[in-house]
PDB file of C-alpha atoms in Angstrom:
ATOM      1  CA  UNK A1471      -0.188  30.431 -21.847  1.00  0.00           C
ATOM      2  CA  UNK A1472      -1.853  29.315 -18.592  1.00  0.00           C
ATOM      3  CA  UNK A1473       0.183  29.685 -15.423  1.00  0.00           C
ATOM      4  CA  UNK A1474       1.133  26.667 -13.284  1.00  0.00           C
ATOM      5  CA  UNK A1475      -1.239  27.883 -10.569  1.00  0.00           C
ATOM      6  CA  UNK A1476      -4.166  27.835 -13.006  1.00  0.00           C
ATOM      7  CA  UNK A1477      -3.202  24.369 -14.234  1.00  0.00           C
ATOM      8  CA  UNK A1478      -3.173  23.159 -10.616  1.00  0.00           C
ATOM      9  CA  UNK A1479      -6.581  24.766  -9.979  1.00  0.00           C
ATOM     10  CA  UNK A1480      -8.079  23.218 -13.119  1.00  0.00           C
ATOM     11  CA  UNK A1481      -6.873  19.766 -12.086  1.00  0.00           C
ATOM     12  CA  UNK A1482      -8.181  20.239  -8.555  1.00  0.00           C
ATOM     13  CA  UNK A1483     -11.628  21.323  -9.745  1.00  0.00           C
ATOM     14  CA  UNK A1484     -11.830  18.495 -12.264  1.00  0.00           C
ATOM     15  CA  UNK A1485     -10.839  15.987  -9.577  1.00  0.00           C
ATOM     16  CA  UNK A1486     -13.517  17.361  -7.256  1.00  0.00           C
ATOM     17  CA  UNK A1487     -16.057  17.359 -10.078  1.00  0.00           C
ATOM     18  CA  UNK A1488     -15.620  13.595 -10.346  1.00  0.00           C
ATOM     19  CA  UNK A1489     -17.384  13.314  -6.971  1.00  0.00           C
ATOM     20  CA  UNK A1490     -20.523  14.658  -8.627  1.00  0.00           C
ATOM     21  CA  UNK A1491     -20.415  12.227 -11.556  1.00  0.00           C
ATOM     22  CA  UNK A1492     -21.484   9.330  -9.344  1.00  0.00           C
ATOM     23  CA  UNK A1493     -24.741   8.152 -11.010  1.00  0.00           C
ATOM     24  CA  UNK A1494     -26.256   7.530  -7.577  1.00  0.00           C
ATOM     25  CA  UNK A1495     -26.201  11.262  -6.860  1.00  0.00           C
ATOM     26  CA  UNK A1496     -29.641  12.545  -7.790  1.00  0.00           C
ATOM     27  CA  UNK A1497     -31.195  15.295  -5.710  1.00  0.00           C
ATOM     28  CA  UNK A1498     -34.514  13.529  -5.243  1.00  0.00           C
ATOM     29  CA  UNK A1499     -32.857  10.555  -3.570  1.00  0.00           C
ATOM     30  CA  UNK A1500     -29.866  11.988  -1.729  1.00  0.00           C
ATOM     31  CA  UNK A1501     -29.257  10.437   1.671  1.00  0.00           C
ATOM     32  CA  UNK A1502     -27.330  12.130   4.482  1.00  0.00           C
ATOM     33  CA  UNK A1503     -23.969  10.675   3.434  1.00  0.00           C
ATOM     34  CA  UNK A1504     -24.500  11.811  -0.158  1.00  0.00           C
ATOM     35  CA  UNK A1505     -25.538  15.286   0.956  1.00  0.00           C
ATOM     36  CA  UNK A1506     -22.283  15.463   2.903  1.00  0.00           C
ATOM     37  CA  UNK A1507     -20.440  14.427  -0.265  1.00  0.00           C
ATOM     38  CA  UNK A1508     -21.947  17.317  -2.190  1.00  0.00           C
ATOM     39  CA  UNK A1509     -21.227  19.766   0.629  1.00  0.00           C
ATOM     40  CA  UNK A1510     -17.642  18.542   0.840  1.00  0.00           C
ATOM     41  CA  UNK A1511     -17.354  19.299  -2.873  1.00  0.00           C
ATOM     42  CA  UNK A1512     -18.588  22.851  -2.237  1.00  0.00           C
ATOM     43  CA  UNK A1513     -16.188  23.462   0.654  1.00  0.00           C
ATOM     44  CA  UNK A1514     -13.143  22.074  -1.134  1.00  0.00           C
ATOM     45  CA  UNK A1515     -13.926  23.747  -4.468  1.00  0.00           C
ATOM     46  CA  UNK A1516     -14.449  27.102  -2.780  1.00  0.00           C
ATOM     47  CA  UNK A1517     -11.162  26.716  -0.894  1.00  0.00           C
ATOM     48  CA  UNK A1518      -9.290  25.931  -4.118  1.00  0.00           C
ATOM     49  CA  UNK A1519     -10.761  28.963  -5.901  1.00  0.00           C
ATOM     50  CA  UNK A1520     -10.062  31.256  -2.957  1.00  0.00           C
ATOM     51  CA  UNK A1521      -6.464  30.062  -2.717  1.00  0.00           C
ATOM     52  CA  UNK A1522      -5.916  30.662  -6.433  1.00  0.00           C
ATOM     53  CA  UNK A1523      -7.179  34.252  -6.290  1.00  0.00           C
ATOM     54  CA  UNK A1524      -5.184  35.072  -3.160  1.00  0.00           C
ATOM     55  CA  UNK A1525      -1.929  33.588  -4.436  1.00  0.00           C
ATOM     56  CA  UNK A1526      -2.145  34.957  -7.990  1.00  0.00           C
ATOM     57  CA  UNK A1527      -3.096  38.461  -6.860  1.00  0.00           C
ATOM     58  CA  UNK A1528      -0.532  38.429  -4.065  1.00  0.00           C
ATOM     59  CA  UNK A1529       2.234  37.412  -6.439  1.00  0.00           C
ATOM     60  CA  UNK A1530       1.172  40.045  -8.954  1.00  0.00           C
ATOM     61  CA  UNK A1531       1.446  42.720  -6.275  1.00  0.00           C
ATOM     62  CA  UNK A1532       4.868  41.436  -5.202  1.00  0.00           C
ATOM     63  CA  UNK A1533       6.021  41.456  -8.828  1.00  0.00           C
ATOM     64  CA  UNK A1534       4.854  45.074  -9.189  1.00  0.00           C
ATOM     65  CA  UNK A1535       7.073  46.080  -6.277  1.00  0.00           C
ATOM     66  CA  UNK A1536      10.025  44.223  -7.778  1.00  0.00           C
ATOM     67  CA  UNK A1537       9.542  45.787 -11.229  1.00  0.00           C
ATOM     68  CA  UNK A1538       9.400  49.271  -9.739  1.00  0.00           C
ATOM     69  CA  UNK A1539      12.515  48.764  -7.635  1.00  0.00           C
ATOM     70  CA  UNK A1540      14.608  46.920 -10.221  1.00  0.00           C
ATOM     71  CA  UNK A1541      13.329  48.261 -13.538  1.00  0.00           C
ATOM     72  CA  UNK A1542      11.697  51.562 -12.499  1.00  0.00           C
ATOM     73  CA  UNK A1543       8.511  50.242 -14.134  1.00  0.00           C
ATOM     74  CA  UNK A1544       5.621  52.064 -12.491  1.00  0.00           C
ATOM     75  CA  UNK A1545       2.826  49.912 -13.873  1.00  0.00           C
ATOM     76  CA  UNK A1546      -0.914  49.808 -13.355  1.00  0.00           C
ATOM     77  CA  UNK A1547      -0.696  47.425 -10.399  1.00  0.00           C
ATOM     78  CA  UNK A1548       1.938  49.526  -8.628  1.00  0.00           C
ATOM     79  CA  UNK A1549      -0.015  52.737  -9.224  1.00  0.00           C
ATOM     80  CA  UNK A1550      -3.133  51.219  -7.712  1.00  0.00           C
ATOM     81  CA  UNK A1551      -1.158  49.892  -4.731  1.00  0.00           C
ATOM     82  CA  UNK A1552      -0.120  53.464  -3.937  1.00  0.00           C
ATOM     83  CA  UNK A1553      -3.726  54.549  -3.390  1.00  0.00           C
ATOM     84  CA  UNK A1554      -6.417  51.864  -3.301  1.00  0.00           C
ATOM     85  CA  UNK A1555      -5.325  49.814  -0.242  1.00  0.00           C
ATOM     86  CA  UNK A1556      -5.885  52.954   1.853  1.00  0.00           C
ATOM     87  CA  UNK A1557      -9.556  53.173   0.844  1.00  0.00           C
ATOM     88  CA  UNK A1558     -12.089  51.348   2.980  1.00  0.00           C
ATOM     89  CA  UNK A1559     -14.295  49.042   0.924  1.00  0.00           C
ATOM     90  CA  UNK A1560     -17.979  49.814   1.641  1.00  0.00           C
ATOM     91  CA  UNK A1561     -19.975  47.081   3.374  1.00  0.00           C
ATOM     92  CA  UNK A1562     -23.213  48.438   2.004  1.00  0.00           C
ATOM     93  CA  UNK A1563     -23.962  46.596  -1.250  1.00  0.00           C
ATOM     94  CA  UNK A1564     -25.428  49.628  -3.019  1.00  0.00           C
ATOM     95  CA  UNK A1565     -22.347  51.716  -2.165  1.00  0.00           C
ATOM     96  CA  UNK A1566     -20.048  48.890  -3.242  1.00  0.00           C
ATOM     97  CA  UNK A1567     -21.796  48.675  -6.619  1.00  0.00           C
ATOM     98  CA  UNK A1568     -21.216  52.389  -7.159  1.00  0.00           C
ATOM     99  CA  UNK A1569     -17.496  52.219  -6.448  1.00  0.00           C
ATOM    100  CA  UNK A1570     -17.185  49.016  -8.501  1.00  0.00           C
ATOM    101  CA  UNK A1571     -18.678  50.803 -11.492  1.00  0.00           C
ATOM    102  CA  UNK A1572     -15.520  52.925 -11.647  1.00  0.00           C
ATOM    103  CA  UNK A1573     -12.593  51.476  -9.687  1.00  0.00           C
ATOM    104  CA  UNK A1574     -10.858  48.652 -11.488  1.00  0.00           C
ATOM    105  CA  UNK A1575     -12.397  49.412 -14.864  1.00  0.00           C
ATOM    106  CA  UNK A1576      -9.939  49.624 -17.748  1.00  0.00           C
ATOM    107  CA  UNK A1577     -10.430  53.346 -18.286  1.00  0.00           C
ATOM    108  CA  UNK A1578      -9.816  54.199 -14.633  1.00  0.00           C
ATOM    109  CA  UNK A1579      -6.255  54.566 -13.374  1.00  0.00           C
ATOM    110  CA  UNK A1580      -3.705  56.556 -11.444  1.00  0.00           C
ATOM    111  CA  UNK A1581      -1.902  59.098 -13.605  1.00  0.00           C
ATOM    112  CA  UNK A1582       1.831  59.667 -13.111  1.00  0.00           C
ATOM    113  CA  UNK A1583       4.083  60.805 -15.940  1.00  0.00           C
ATOM    114  CA  UNK A1584       7.670  59.659 -16.443  1.00  0.00           C
ATOM    115  CA  UNK A1585       9.155  62.923 -15.168  1.00  0.00           C
ATOM    116  CA  UNK A1586       7.013  62.824 -12.039  1.00  0.00           C
ATOM    117  CA  UNK A1587       7.941  59.204 -11.377  1.00  0.00           C
ATOM    118  CA  UNK A1588      11.663  59.949 -11.676  1.00  0.00           C
ATOM    119  CA  UNK A1589      11.448  63.121  -9.588  1.00  0.00           C
ATOM    120  CA  UNK A1590       9.471  61.470  -6.797  1.00  0.00           C
ATOM    121  CA  UNK A1591      10.969  57.998  -7.035  1.00  0.00           C
ATOM    122  CA  UNK A1592      11.883  57.718  -3.332  1.00  0.00           C
ATOM    123  CA  UNK A1593       8.505  58.979  -2.153  1.00  0.00           C
ATOM    124  CA  UNK A1594       6.671  56.605  -4.501  1.00  0.00           C
ATOM    125  CA  UNK A1595       8.915  53.763  -3.356  1.00  0.00           C
ATOM    126  CA  UNK A1596       7.989  54.347   0.304  1.00  0.00           C
ATOM    127  CA  UNK A1597       4.290  54.757  -0.438  1.00  0.00           C
ATOM    128  CA  UNK A1598       4.249  51.672  -2.635  1.00  0.00           C
ATOM    129  CA  UNK A1599       5.797  49.526   0.087  1.00  0.00           C
ATOM    130  CA  UNK A1600       3.266  50.819   2.602  1.00  0.00           C
ATOM    131  CA  UNK A1601       0.369  50.148   0.232  1.00  0.00           C
ATOM    132  CA  UNK A1602       1.716  46.672  -0.470  1.00  0.00           C
ATOM    133  CA  UNK A1603       1.846  45.877   3.268  1.00  0.00           C
ATOM    134  CA  UNK A1604      -1.792  46.909   3.594  1.00  0.00           C
ATOM    135  CA  UNK A1605      -2.729  44.843   0.570  1.00  0.00           C
ATOM    136  CA  UNK A1606      -0.961  41.786   2.002  1.00  0.00           C
ATOM    137  CA  UNK A1607      -2.969  42.181   5.211  1.00  0.00           C
ATOM    138  CA  UNK A1608      -6.195  42.235   3.197  1.00  0.00           C
ATOM    139  CA  UNK A1609      -5.161  38.918   1.646  1.00  0.00           C
ATOM    140  CA  UNK A1610      -4.322  37.447   5.047  1.00  0.00           C
ATOM    141  CA  UNK A1611      -7.717  38.523   6.379  1.00  0.00           C
ATOM    142  CA  UNK A1612      -9.633  37.447   3.290  1.00  0.00           C
ATOM    143  CA  UNK A1613     -12.623  35.194   3.976  1.00  0.00           C
ATOM    144  CA  UNK A1614     -14.069  34.240   0.616  1.00  0.00           C
ATOM    145  CA  UNK A1615     -14.608  34.880  -3.069  1.00  0.00           C
ATOM    146  CA  UNK A1616     -17.849  36.842  -3.016  1.00  0.00           C
ATOM    147  CA  UNK A1617     -18.234  40.208  -4.718  1.00  0.00           C
ATOM    148  CA  UNK A1618     -16.726  42.291  -1.898  1.00  0.00           C
ATOM    149  CA  UNK A1619     -13.732  39.978  -1.540  1.00  0.00           C
ATOM    150  CA  UNK A1620     -13.125  39.972  -5.290  1.00  0.00           C
ATOM    151  CA  UNK A1621     -13.128  43.756  -5.188  1.00  0.00           C
ATOM    152  CA  UNK A1622     -10.602  43.866  -2.329  1.00  0.00           C
ATOM    153  CA  UNK A1623      -8.218  41.502  -4.080  1.00  0.00           C
ATOM    154  CA  UNK A1624      -8.740  42.207  -7.794  1.00  0.00           C
ATOM    155  CA  UNK A1625     -10.094  45.708  -8.426  1.00  0.00           C
ATOM    156  CA  UNK A1626      -7.770  47.212  -5.838  1.00  0.00           C
ATOM    157  CA  UNK A1627      -4.781  46.239  -8.008  1.00  0.00           C
ATOM    158  CA  UNK A1628      -6.439  47.431 -11.216  1.00  0.00           C
ATOM    159  CA  UNK A1629      -8.189  44.351 -12.632  1.00  0.00           C
ATOM    160  CA  UNK A1630     -11.306  45.045 -14.695  1.00  0.00           C
ATOM    161  CA  UNK A1631     -13.648  42.309 -13.458  1.00  0.00           C
ATOM    162  CA  UNK A1632     -16.213  43.219 -16.118  1.00  0.00           C
ATOM    163  CA  UNK A1633     -14.015  41.324 -18.564  1.00  0.00           C
ATOM    164  CA  UNK A1634     -14.710  38.088 -16.706  1.00  0.00           C
ATOM    165  CA  UNK A1635     -18.375  38.109 -17.721  1.00  0.00           C
ATOM    166  CA  UNK A1636     -21.668  37.637 -15.830  1.00  0.00           C
ATOM    167  CA  UNK A1637     -21.602  33.820 -15.921  1.00  0.00           C
ATOM    168  CA  UNK A1638     -18.368  33.652 -13.950  1.00  0.00           C
ATOM    169  CA  UNK A1639     -19.652  36.158 -11.374  1.00  0.00           C
ATOM    170  CA  UNK A1640     -22.885  34.199 -11.024  1.00  0.00           C
ATOM    171  CA  UNK A1641     -21.119  30.859 -10.523  1.00  0.00           C
ATOM    172  CA  UNK A1642     -18.778  32.367  -7.945  1.00  0.00           C
ATOM    173  CA  UNK A1643     -21.741  33.708  -5.989  1.00  0.00           C
ATOM    174  CA  UNK A1644     -23.610  30.399  -6.213  1.00  0.00           C
ATOM    175  CA  UNK A1645     -20.610  28.431  -5.000  1.00  0.00           C
ATOM    176  CA  UNK A1646     -20.027  30.913  -2.173  1.00  0.00           C
ATOM    177  CA  UNK A1647     -23.659  30.585  -1.076  1.00  0.00           C
ATOM    178  CA  UNK A1648     -23.476  26.785  -1.028  1.00  0.00           C
ATOM    179  CA  UNK A1649     -20.144  26.888   0.767  1.00  0.00           C
ATOM    180  CA  UNK A1650     -21.699  29.201   3.377  1.00  0.00           C
ATOM    181  CA  UNK A1651     -24.465  26.674   3.996  1.00  0.00           C
ATOM    182  CA  UNK A1652     -21.957  23.861   4.329  1.00  0.00           C
ATOM    183  CA  UNK A1653     -19.600  25.772   6.603  1.00  0.00           C
ATOM    184  CA  UNK A1654     -22.097  27.327   9.001  1.00  0.00           C
ATOM    185  CA  UNK A1655     -24.863  24.752   9.403  1.00  0.00           C
ATOM    186  CA  UNK A1656     -24.558  21.357  11.036  1.00  0.00           C
ATOM    187  CA  UNK A1657     -27.412  20.020   8.910  1.00  0.00           C
ATOM    188  CA  UNK A1658     -28.246  21.261   5.409  1.00  0.00           C
ATOM    189  CA  UNK A1659     -31.587  20.391   3.864  1.00  0.00           C
ATOM    190  CA  UNK A1660     -31.629  18.624   0.520  1.00  0.00           C
ATOM    191  CA  UNK A1661     -33.919  21.385  -0.748  1.00  0.00           C
ATOM    192  CA  UNK A1662     -31.025  23.851  -0.343  1.00  0.00           C
ATOM    193  CA  UNK A1663     -28.672  21.801  -2.496  1.00  0.00           C
ATOM    194  CA  UNK A1664     -28.643  22.177  -6.297  1.00  0.00           C
ATOM    195  CA  UNK A1665     -28.825  19.173  -8.553  1.00  0.00           C
ATOM    196  CA  UNK A1666     -25.391  17.506  -8.656  1.00  0.00           C
ATOM    197  CA  UNK A1667     -25.583  17.700 -12.453  1.00  0.00           C
ATOM    198  CA  UNK A1668     -25.985  21.497 -12.143  1.00  0.00           C
ATOM    199  CA  UNK A1669     -22.898  21.605  -9.940  1.00  0.00           C
ATOM    200  CA  UNK A1670     -20.981  19.881 -12.723  1.00  0.00           C
ATOM    201  CA  UNK A1671     -22.016  22.744 -15.020  1.00  0.00           C
ATOM    202  CA  UNK A1672     -20.993  25.284 -12.376  1.00  0.00           C
ATOM    203  CA  UNK A1673     -17.551  23.708 -12.187  1.00  0.00           C
ATOM    204  CA  UNK A1674     -17.116  23.703 -15.961  1.00  0.00           C
ATOM    205  CA  UNK A1675     -18.050  27.398 -16.050  1.00  0.00           C
ATOM    206  CA  UNK A1676     -15.677  28.183 -13.187  1.00  0.00           C
ATOM    207  CA  UNK A1677     -12.791  26.449 -14.934  1.00  0.00           C
ATOM    208  CA  UNK A1678     -13.430  28.566 -18.043  1.00  0.00           C
ATOM    209  CA  UNK A1679     -13.811  31.732 -15.970  1.00  0.00           C
ATOM    210  CA  UNK A1680     -10.621  31.185 -14.015  1.00  0.00           C
ATOM    211  CA  UNK A1681      -8.744  30.561 -17.253  1.00  0.00           C
ATOM    212  CA  UNK A1682      -9.845  34.006 -18.414  1.00  0.00           C
ATOM    213  CA  UNK A1683      -8.982  35.496 -15.020  1.00  0.00           C
ATOM    214  CA  UNK A1684      -5.536  33.906 -15.212  1.00  0.00           C
ATOM    215  CA  UNK A1685      -4.988  35.512 -18.628  1.00  0.00           C
ATOM    216  CA  UNK A1686      -6.237  38.922 -17.476  1.00  0.00           C
ATOM    217  CA  UNK A1687      -3.976  38.865 -14.418  1.00  0.00           C
ATOM    218  CA  UNK A1688      -0.966  38.102 -16.599  1.00  0.00           C
ATOM    219  CA  UNK A1689      -1.856  41.003 -18.902  1.00  0.00           C
ATOM    220  CA  UNK A1690      -2.452  43.277 -15.943  1.00  0.00           C
ATOM    221  CA  UNK A1691       1.077  42.704 -14.656  1.00  0.00           C
ATOM    222  CA  UNK A1692       2.475  44.151 -17.890  1.00  0.00           C
ATOM    223  CA  UNK A1693       0.164  47.142 -18.178  1.00  0.00           C
ATOM    224  CA  UNK A1694       1.563  50.605 -17.610  1.00  0.00           C
ATOM    225  CA  UNK A1695      -1.861  52.270 -17.151  1.00  0.00           C
TER     226      UNK A1695
END
């Protein structure tokens, strides 16, 4: 069952995609106003995707705190929040790939038996709140949806991003690159812009990918390990 936030994102992306369905938009003949149209699509689509990830992950973390306090459920998200927000995410891409190969994967987790959890409930409670505050700050300071930002928001709370597939990761990176061009350059060359018809395909793939992400986040919130 898709969440309301995913349904809102899907509608937003489909509405933005309609910009690209204008038959006059063909890369070979784009004028300045049409280039700006395409770049506006990139900026707004990226913003919608970024907002979805931040809000869904933030709510999942908040729910983990609530479940621990009210139900004594020390789930996968809560366990990760006790440790991972205190680890600095490497800026070096090769180092990031190495940590990504382990952290967040389904077989990787924080072990804590029932007896330990009950015996150290107060200590875990304090640590969990501290980790959650750090995680919230990382959301507030988030600047995109590229690989390193996905790691900070998703893997840090225990999501296995491998389940989202290479197509989704590729589309995210492509959109982030185009958004970067649009956001940081006053004039973007037509040669930098993909075919509008390709952007339609990107959007379709992103909608499918975010549907899977939405499902995985829901499952993650109920996982104990």
